[in-house]
PDB file of C-alpha atoms and ligand atoms in Angstrom:
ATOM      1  CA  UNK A 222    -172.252  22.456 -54.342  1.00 98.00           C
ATOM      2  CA  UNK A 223    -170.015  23.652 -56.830  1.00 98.00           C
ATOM      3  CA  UNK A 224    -169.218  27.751 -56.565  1.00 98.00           C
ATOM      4  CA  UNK A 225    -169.147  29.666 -59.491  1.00 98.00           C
ATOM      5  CA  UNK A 226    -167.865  33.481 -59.251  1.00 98.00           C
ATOM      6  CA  UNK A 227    -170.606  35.812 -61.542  1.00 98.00           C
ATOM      7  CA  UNK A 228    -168.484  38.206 -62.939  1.00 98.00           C
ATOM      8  CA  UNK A 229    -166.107  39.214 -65.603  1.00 98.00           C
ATOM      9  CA  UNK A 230    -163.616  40.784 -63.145  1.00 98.00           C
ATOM     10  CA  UNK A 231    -160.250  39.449 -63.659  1.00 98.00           C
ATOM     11  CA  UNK A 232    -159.447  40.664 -60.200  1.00 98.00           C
ATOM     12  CA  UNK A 233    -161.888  39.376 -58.015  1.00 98.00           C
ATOM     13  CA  UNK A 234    -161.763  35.517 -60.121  1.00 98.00           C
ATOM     14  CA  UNK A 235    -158.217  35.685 -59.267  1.00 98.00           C
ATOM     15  CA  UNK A 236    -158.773  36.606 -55.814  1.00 98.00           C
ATOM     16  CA  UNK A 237    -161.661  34.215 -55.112  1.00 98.00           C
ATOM     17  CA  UNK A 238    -159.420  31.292 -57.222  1.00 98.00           C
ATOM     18  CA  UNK A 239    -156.155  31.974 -54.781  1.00 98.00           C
ATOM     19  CA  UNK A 240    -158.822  31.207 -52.068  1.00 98.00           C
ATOM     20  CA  UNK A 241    -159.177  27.819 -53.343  1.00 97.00           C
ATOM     21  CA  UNK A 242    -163.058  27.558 -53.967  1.00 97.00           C
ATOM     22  CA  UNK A 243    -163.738  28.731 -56.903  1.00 98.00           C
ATOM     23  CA  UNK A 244    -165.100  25.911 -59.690  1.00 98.00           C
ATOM     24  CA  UNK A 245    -165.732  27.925 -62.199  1.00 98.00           C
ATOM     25  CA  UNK A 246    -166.813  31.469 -63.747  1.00 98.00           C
ATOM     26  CA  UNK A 247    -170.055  33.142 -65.190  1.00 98.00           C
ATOM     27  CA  UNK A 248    -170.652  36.195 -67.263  1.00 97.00           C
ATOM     28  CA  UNK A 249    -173.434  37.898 -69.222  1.00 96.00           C
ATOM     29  CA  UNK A 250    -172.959  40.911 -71.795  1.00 95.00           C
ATOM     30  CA  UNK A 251    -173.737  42.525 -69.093  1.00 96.00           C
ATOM     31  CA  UNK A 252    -171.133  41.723 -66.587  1.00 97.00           C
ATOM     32  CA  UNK A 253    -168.577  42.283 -69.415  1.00 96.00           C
ATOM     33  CA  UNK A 254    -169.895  45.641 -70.574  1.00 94.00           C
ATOM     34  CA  UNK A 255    -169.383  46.702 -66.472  1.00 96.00           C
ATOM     35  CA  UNK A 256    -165.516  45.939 -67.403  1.00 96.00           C
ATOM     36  CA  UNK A 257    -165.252  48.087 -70.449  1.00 96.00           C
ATOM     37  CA  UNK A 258    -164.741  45.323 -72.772  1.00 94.00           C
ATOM     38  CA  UNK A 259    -165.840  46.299 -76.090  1.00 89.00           C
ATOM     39  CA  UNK A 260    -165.990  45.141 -80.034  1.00 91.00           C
ATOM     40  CA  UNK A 261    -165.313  41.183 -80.413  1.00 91.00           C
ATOM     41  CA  UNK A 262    -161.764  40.864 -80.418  1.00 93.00           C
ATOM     42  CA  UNK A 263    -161.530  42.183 -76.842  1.00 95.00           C
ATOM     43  CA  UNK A 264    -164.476  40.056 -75.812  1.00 95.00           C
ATOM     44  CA  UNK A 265    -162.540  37.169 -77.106  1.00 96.00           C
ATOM     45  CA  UNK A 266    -159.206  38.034 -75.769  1.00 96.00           C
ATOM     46  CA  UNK A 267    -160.982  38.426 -72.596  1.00 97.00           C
ATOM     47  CA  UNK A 268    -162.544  34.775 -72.339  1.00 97.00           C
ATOM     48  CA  UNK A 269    -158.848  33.704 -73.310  1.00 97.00           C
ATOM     49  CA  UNK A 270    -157.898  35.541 -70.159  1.00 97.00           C
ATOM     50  CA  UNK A 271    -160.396  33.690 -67.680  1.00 98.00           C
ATOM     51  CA  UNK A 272    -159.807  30.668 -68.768  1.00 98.00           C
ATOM     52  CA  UNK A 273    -155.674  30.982 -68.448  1.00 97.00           C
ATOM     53  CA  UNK A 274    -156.973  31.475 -64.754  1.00 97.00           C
ATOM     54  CA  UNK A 275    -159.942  29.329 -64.052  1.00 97.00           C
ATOM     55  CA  UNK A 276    -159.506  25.359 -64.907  1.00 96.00           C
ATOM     56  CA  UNK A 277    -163.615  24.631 -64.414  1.00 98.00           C
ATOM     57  CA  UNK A 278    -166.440  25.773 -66.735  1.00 98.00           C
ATOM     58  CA  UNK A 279    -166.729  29.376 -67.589  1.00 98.00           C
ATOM     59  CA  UNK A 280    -170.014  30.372 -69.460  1.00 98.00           C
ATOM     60  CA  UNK A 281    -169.514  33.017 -72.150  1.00 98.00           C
ATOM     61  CA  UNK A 282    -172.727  33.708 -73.588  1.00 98.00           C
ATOM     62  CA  UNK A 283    -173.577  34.387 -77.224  1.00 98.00           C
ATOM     63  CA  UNK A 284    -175.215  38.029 -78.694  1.00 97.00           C
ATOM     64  CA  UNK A 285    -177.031  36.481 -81.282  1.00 98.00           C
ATOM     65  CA  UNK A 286    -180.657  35.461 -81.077  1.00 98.00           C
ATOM     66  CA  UNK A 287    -181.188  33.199 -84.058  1.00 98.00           C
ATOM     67  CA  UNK A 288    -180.432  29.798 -84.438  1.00 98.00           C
ATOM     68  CA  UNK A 289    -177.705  29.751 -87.496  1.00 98.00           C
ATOM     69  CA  UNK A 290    -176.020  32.685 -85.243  1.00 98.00           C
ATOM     70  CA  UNK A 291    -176.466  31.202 -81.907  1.00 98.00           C
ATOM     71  CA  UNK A 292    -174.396  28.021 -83.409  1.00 98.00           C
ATOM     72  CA  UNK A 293    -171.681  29.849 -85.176  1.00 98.00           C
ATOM     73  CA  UNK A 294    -171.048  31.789 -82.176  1.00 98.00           C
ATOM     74  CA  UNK A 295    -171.399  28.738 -79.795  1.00 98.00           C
ATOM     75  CA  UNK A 296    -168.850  27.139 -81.779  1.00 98.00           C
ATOM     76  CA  UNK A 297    -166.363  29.561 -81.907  1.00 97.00           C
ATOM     77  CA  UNK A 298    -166.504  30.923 -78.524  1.00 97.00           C
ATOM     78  CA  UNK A 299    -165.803  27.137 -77.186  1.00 97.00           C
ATOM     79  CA  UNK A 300    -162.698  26.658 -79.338  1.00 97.00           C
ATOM     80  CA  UNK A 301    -161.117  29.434 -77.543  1.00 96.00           C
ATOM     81  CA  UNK A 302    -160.843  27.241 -74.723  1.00 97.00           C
ATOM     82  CA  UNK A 303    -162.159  23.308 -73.298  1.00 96.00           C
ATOM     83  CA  UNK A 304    -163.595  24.566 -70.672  1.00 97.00           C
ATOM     84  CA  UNK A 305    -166.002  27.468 -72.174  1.00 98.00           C
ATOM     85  CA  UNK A 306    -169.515  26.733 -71.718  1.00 98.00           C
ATOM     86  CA  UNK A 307    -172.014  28.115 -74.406  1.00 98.00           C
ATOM     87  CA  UNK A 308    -174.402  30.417 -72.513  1.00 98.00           C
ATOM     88  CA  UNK A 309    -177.492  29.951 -74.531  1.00 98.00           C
ATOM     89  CA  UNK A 310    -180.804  32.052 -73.762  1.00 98.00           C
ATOM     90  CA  UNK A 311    -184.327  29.929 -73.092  1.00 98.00           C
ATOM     91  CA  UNK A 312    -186.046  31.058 -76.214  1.00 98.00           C
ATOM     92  CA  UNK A 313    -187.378  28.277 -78.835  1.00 98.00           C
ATOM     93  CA  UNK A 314    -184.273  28.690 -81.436  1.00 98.00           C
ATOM     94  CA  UNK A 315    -182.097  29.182 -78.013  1.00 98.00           C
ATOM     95  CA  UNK A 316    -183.320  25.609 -76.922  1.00 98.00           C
ATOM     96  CA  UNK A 317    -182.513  24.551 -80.914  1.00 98.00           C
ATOM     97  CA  UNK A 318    -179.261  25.576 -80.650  1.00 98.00           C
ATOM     98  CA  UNK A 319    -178.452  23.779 -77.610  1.00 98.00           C
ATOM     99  CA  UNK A 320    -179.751  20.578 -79.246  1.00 98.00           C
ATOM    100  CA  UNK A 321    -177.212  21.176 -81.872  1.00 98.00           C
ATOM    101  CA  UNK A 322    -174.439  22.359 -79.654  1.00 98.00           C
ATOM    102  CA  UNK A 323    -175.324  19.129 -77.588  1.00 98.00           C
ATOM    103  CA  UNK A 324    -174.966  16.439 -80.504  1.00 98.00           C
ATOM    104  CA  UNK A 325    -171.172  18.394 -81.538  1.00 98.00           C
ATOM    105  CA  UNK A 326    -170.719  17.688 -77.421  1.00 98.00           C
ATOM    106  CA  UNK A 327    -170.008  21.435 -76.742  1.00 98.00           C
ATOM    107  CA  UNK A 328    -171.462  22.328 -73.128  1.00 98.00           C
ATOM    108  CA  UNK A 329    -174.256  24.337 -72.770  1.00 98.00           C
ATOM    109  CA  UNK A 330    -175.659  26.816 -69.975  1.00 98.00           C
ATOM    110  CA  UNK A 331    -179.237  27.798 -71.023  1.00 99.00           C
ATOM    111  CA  UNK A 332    -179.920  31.202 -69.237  1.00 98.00           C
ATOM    112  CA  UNK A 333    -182.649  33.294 -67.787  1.00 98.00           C
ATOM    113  CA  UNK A 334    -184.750  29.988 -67.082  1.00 98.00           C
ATOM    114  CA  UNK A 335    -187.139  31.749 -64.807  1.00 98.00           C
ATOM    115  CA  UNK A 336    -189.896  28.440 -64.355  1.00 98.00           C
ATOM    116  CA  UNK A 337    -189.992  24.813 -64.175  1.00 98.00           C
ATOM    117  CA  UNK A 338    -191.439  24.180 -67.935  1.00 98.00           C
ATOM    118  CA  UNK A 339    -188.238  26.146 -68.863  1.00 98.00           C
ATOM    119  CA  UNK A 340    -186.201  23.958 -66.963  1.00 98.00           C
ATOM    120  CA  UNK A 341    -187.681  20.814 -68.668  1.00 98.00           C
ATOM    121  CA  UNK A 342    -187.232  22.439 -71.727  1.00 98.00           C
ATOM    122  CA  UNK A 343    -183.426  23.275 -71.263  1.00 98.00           C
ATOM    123  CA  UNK A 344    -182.878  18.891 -69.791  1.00 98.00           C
ATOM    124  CA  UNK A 345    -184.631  17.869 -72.668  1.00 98.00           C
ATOM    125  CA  UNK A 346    -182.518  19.590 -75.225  1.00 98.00           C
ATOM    126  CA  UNK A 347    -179.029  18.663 -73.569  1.00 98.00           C
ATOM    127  CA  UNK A 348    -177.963  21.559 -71.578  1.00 98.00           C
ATOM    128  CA  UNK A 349    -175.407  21.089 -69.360  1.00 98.00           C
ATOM    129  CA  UNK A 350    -176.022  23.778 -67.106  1.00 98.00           C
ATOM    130  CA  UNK A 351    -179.770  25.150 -66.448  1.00 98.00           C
ATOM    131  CA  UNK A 352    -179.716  28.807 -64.958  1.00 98.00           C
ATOM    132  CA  UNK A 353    -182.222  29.552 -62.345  1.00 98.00           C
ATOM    133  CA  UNK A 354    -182.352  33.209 -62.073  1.00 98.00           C
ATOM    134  CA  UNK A 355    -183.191  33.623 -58.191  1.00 98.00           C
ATOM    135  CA  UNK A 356    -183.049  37.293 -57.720  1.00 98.00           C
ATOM    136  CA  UNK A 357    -184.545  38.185 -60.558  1.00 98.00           C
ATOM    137  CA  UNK A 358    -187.757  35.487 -59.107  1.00 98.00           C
ATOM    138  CA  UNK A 359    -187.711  37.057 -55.978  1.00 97.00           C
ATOM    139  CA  UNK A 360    -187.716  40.825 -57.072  1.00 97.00           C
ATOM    140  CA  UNK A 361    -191.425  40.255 -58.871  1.00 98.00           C
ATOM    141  CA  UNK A 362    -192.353  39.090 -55.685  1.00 97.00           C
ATOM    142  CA  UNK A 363    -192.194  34.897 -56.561  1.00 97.00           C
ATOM    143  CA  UNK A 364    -190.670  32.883 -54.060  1.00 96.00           C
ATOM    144  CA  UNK A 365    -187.339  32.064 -55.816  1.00 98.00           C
ATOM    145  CA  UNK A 366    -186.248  29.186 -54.088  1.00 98.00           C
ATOM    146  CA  UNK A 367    -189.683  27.223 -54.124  1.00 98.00           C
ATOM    147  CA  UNK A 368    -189.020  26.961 -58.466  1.00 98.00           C
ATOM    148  CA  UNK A 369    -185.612  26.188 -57.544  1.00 98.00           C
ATOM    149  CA  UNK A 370    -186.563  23.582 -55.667  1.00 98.00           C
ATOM    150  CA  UNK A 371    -189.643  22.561 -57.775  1.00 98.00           C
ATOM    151  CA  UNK A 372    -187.060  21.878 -60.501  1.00 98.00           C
ATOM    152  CA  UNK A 373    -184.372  20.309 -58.454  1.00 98.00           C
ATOM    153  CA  UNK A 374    -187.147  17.354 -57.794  1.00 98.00           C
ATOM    154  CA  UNK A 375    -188.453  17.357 -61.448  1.00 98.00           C
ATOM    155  CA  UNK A 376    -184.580  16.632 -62.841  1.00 98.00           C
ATOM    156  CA  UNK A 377    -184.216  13.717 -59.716  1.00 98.00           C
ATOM    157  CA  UNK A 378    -187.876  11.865 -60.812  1.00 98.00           C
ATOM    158  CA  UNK A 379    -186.861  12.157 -64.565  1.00 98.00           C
ATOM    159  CA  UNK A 380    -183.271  11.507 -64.247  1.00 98.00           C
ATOM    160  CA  UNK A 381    -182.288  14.350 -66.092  1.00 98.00           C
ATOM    161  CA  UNK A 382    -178.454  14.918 -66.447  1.00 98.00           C
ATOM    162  CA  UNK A 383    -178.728  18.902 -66.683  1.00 98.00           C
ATOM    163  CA  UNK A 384    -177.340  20.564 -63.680  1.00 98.00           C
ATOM    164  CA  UNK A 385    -179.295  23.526 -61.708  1.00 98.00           C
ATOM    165  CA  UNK A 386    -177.646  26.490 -61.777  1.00 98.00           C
ATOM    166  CA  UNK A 387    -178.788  29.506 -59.364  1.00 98.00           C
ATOM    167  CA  UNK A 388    -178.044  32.397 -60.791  1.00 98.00           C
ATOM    168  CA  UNK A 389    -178.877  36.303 -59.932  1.00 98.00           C
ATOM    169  CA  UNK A 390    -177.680  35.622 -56.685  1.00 98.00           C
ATOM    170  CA  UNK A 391    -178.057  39.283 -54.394  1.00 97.00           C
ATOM    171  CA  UNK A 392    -176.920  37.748 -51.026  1.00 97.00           C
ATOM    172  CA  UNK A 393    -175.044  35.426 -49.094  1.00 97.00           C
ATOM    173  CA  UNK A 394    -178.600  33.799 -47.736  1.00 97.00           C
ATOM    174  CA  UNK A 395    -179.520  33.039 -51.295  1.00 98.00           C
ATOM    175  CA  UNK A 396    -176.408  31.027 -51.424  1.00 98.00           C
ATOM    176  CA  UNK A 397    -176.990  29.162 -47.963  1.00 98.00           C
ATOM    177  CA  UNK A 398    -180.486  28.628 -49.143  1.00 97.00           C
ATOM    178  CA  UNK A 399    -178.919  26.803 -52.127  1.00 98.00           C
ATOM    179  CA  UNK A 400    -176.734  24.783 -50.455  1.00 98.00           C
ATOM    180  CA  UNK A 401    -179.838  23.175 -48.409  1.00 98.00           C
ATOM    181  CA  UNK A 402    -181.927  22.052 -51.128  1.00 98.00           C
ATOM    182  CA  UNK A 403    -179.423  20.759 -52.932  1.00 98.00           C
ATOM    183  CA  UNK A 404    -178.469  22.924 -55.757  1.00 98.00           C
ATOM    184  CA  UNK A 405    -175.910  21.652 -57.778  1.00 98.00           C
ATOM    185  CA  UNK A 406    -173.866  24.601 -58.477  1.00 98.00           C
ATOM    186  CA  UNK A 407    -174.879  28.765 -57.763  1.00 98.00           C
ATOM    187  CA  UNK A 408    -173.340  31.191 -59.288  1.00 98.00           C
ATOM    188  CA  UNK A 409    -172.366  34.447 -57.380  1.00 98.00           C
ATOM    189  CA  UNK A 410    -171.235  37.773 -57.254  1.00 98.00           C
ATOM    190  CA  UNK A 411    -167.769  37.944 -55.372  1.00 98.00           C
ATOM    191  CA  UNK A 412    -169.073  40.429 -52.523  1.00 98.00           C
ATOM    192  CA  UNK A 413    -171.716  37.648 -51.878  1.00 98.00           C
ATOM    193  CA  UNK A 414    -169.276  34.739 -51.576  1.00 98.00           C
ATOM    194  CA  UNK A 415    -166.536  36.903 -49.826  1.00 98.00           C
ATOM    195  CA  UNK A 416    -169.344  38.201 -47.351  1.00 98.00           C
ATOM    196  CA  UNK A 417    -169.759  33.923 -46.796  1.00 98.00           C
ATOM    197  CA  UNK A 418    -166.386  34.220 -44.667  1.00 97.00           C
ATOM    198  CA  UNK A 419    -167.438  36.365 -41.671  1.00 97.00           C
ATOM    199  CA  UNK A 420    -169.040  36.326 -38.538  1.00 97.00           C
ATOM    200  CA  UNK A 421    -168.405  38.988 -35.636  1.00 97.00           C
ATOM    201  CA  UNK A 422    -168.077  36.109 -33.081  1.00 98.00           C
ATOM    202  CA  UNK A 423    -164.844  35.312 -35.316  1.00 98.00           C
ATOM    203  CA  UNK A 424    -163.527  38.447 -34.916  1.00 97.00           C
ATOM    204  CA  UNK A 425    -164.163  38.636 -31.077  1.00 98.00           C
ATOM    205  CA  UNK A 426    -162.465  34.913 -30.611  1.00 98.00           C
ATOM    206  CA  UNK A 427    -159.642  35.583 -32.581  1.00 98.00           C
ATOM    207  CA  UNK A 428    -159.119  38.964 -31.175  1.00 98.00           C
ATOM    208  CA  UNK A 429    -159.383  37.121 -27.291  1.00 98.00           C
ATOM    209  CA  UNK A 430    -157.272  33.859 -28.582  1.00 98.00           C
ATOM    210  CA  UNK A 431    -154.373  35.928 -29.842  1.00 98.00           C
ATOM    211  CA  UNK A 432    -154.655  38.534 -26.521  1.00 97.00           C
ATOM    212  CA  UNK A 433    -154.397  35.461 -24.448  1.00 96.00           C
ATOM    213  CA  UNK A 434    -151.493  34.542 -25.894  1.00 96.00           C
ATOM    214  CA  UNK A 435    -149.660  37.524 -26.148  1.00 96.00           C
ATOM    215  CA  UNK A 436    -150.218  37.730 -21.740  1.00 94.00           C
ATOM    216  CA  UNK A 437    -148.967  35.089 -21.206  1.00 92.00           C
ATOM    217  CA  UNK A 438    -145.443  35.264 -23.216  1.00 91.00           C
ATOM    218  CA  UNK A 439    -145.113  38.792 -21.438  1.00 87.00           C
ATOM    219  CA  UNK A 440    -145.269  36.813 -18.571  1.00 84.00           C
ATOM    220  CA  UNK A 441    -142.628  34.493 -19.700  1.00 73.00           C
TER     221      UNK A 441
HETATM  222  C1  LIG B  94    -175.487  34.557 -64.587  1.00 79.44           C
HETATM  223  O1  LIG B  94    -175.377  33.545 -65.189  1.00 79.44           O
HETATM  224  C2  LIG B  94    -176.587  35.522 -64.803  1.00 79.44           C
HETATM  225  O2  LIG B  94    -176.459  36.123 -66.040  1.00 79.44           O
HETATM  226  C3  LIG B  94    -176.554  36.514 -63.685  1.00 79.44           C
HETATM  227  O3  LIG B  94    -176.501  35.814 -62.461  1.00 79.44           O
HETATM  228  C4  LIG B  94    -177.709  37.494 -63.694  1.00 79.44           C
HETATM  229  O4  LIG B  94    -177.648  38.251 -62.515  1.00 79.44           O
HETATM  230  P1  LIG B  94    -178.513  39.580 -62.304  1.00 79.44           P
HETATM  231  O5  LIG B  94    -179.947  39.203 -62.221  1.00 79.44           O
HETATM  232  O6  LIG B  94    -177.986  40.148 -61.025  1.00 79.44           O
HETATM  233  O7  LIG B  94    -178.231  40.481 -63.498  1.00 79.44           O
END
């Protein structure tokens, strides 16, 4: 399962990129208005920035809403780098403009996919990436990981080349739950893939390894 870090935070995707796990980055306008970044320019200076650091996909998504827009942005955000994925939303002229974006062989990520129909949708049209938004699911009280998994087994009986992308991750047992049904990538925020790393019983054995070890060279 690839790991994506969810955030615009040059800090933490360095951080989580020395680590050696990180495949790739995601952001919304969102996640980029939390870092300040404001007028065009700085967006795109920013994007420039991520992908100096990151070598796999990063999504950048576009502002626009209609089709003619949603291209011209699509195409210009992915020639400020190869690896910039054109985050797309799941609206009719969204799923348009992935078409298009598809035939010119720019990647797509079609975003806030919230139910299987969407997620045929999104194959159908050529996205590359298909963004389940699991959090989001599970706040309005709908089991997030059974659409996940509903669409996970719709792409394998239709042989769809899109990959499933869980997105709105809010834990680190959204992530594990991923990982066992096969997702093919998840998207996270940085506190939820850092909090991945510990367990008390760690702590505990390292603490007793290392204190055995200091005994006995005192004894030496
Ligand atoms: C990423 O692609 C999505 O935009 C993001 O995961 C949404 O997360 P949220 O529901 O926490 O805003």
């Amino acid at each position: 399962m690839l790991i994506f870090a969810d955030t615009a935070n040059l800090d933490a995707i360095k951080e989580l990129n020395d680590y050696g796990i990180l495949d790739g980055v995601t952001t919304n306008p969102s996640l980029m208005a939390r870092e300040g970044i404001q007028g065009r320019d700085a967006v795109l200076t920013h994007y420039r920035a991520i992908c100096e650091e990151v070598n796999g996909p990063v999504s950048a998504e576009v502002i626009a809403t209609d089709y003619e827009g949603m291209l011209a942005e699509g195409r210009m955000l992915h020639a400020i780098a190869e690896n910039i994925v054109v985050k797309v939303p799941m609206t009719p002229a969204g799923i348009k403009a992935i078409a298009t974006l598809a035939q010119e062989d720019i990647p797509t990520n079609c975003t806030l996919v919230f139910s299987p129909g969407q997620a045929i949708l999104a194959a159908k049209a050529g996205a590359s990436f298909v963004s389940v938004f699991m959090g989001r699911l599970d706040d309005v009280g709908h089991p997030a990981i059974e659409t996940v998994q509903s669409i996970i087994d719709i792409y394998e009986a239709q042989g769809a080349e899109a990959m499933v992308l869980a997105a709105s991750i809010r834990h680190p047992q959204h992530i594990i739950q991923c990982a066992e049904v096969g997702v093919d990538a998840v998207t996270a925020p940085p506190a939820s893939i850092k909090q991945l790393f510990h367990h008390p019983l760690t702590d505990i054995g390292l603490e007793k390894f290392l204190a055995d070890y200091r005994k006995v060279q005192q004894q030496a």
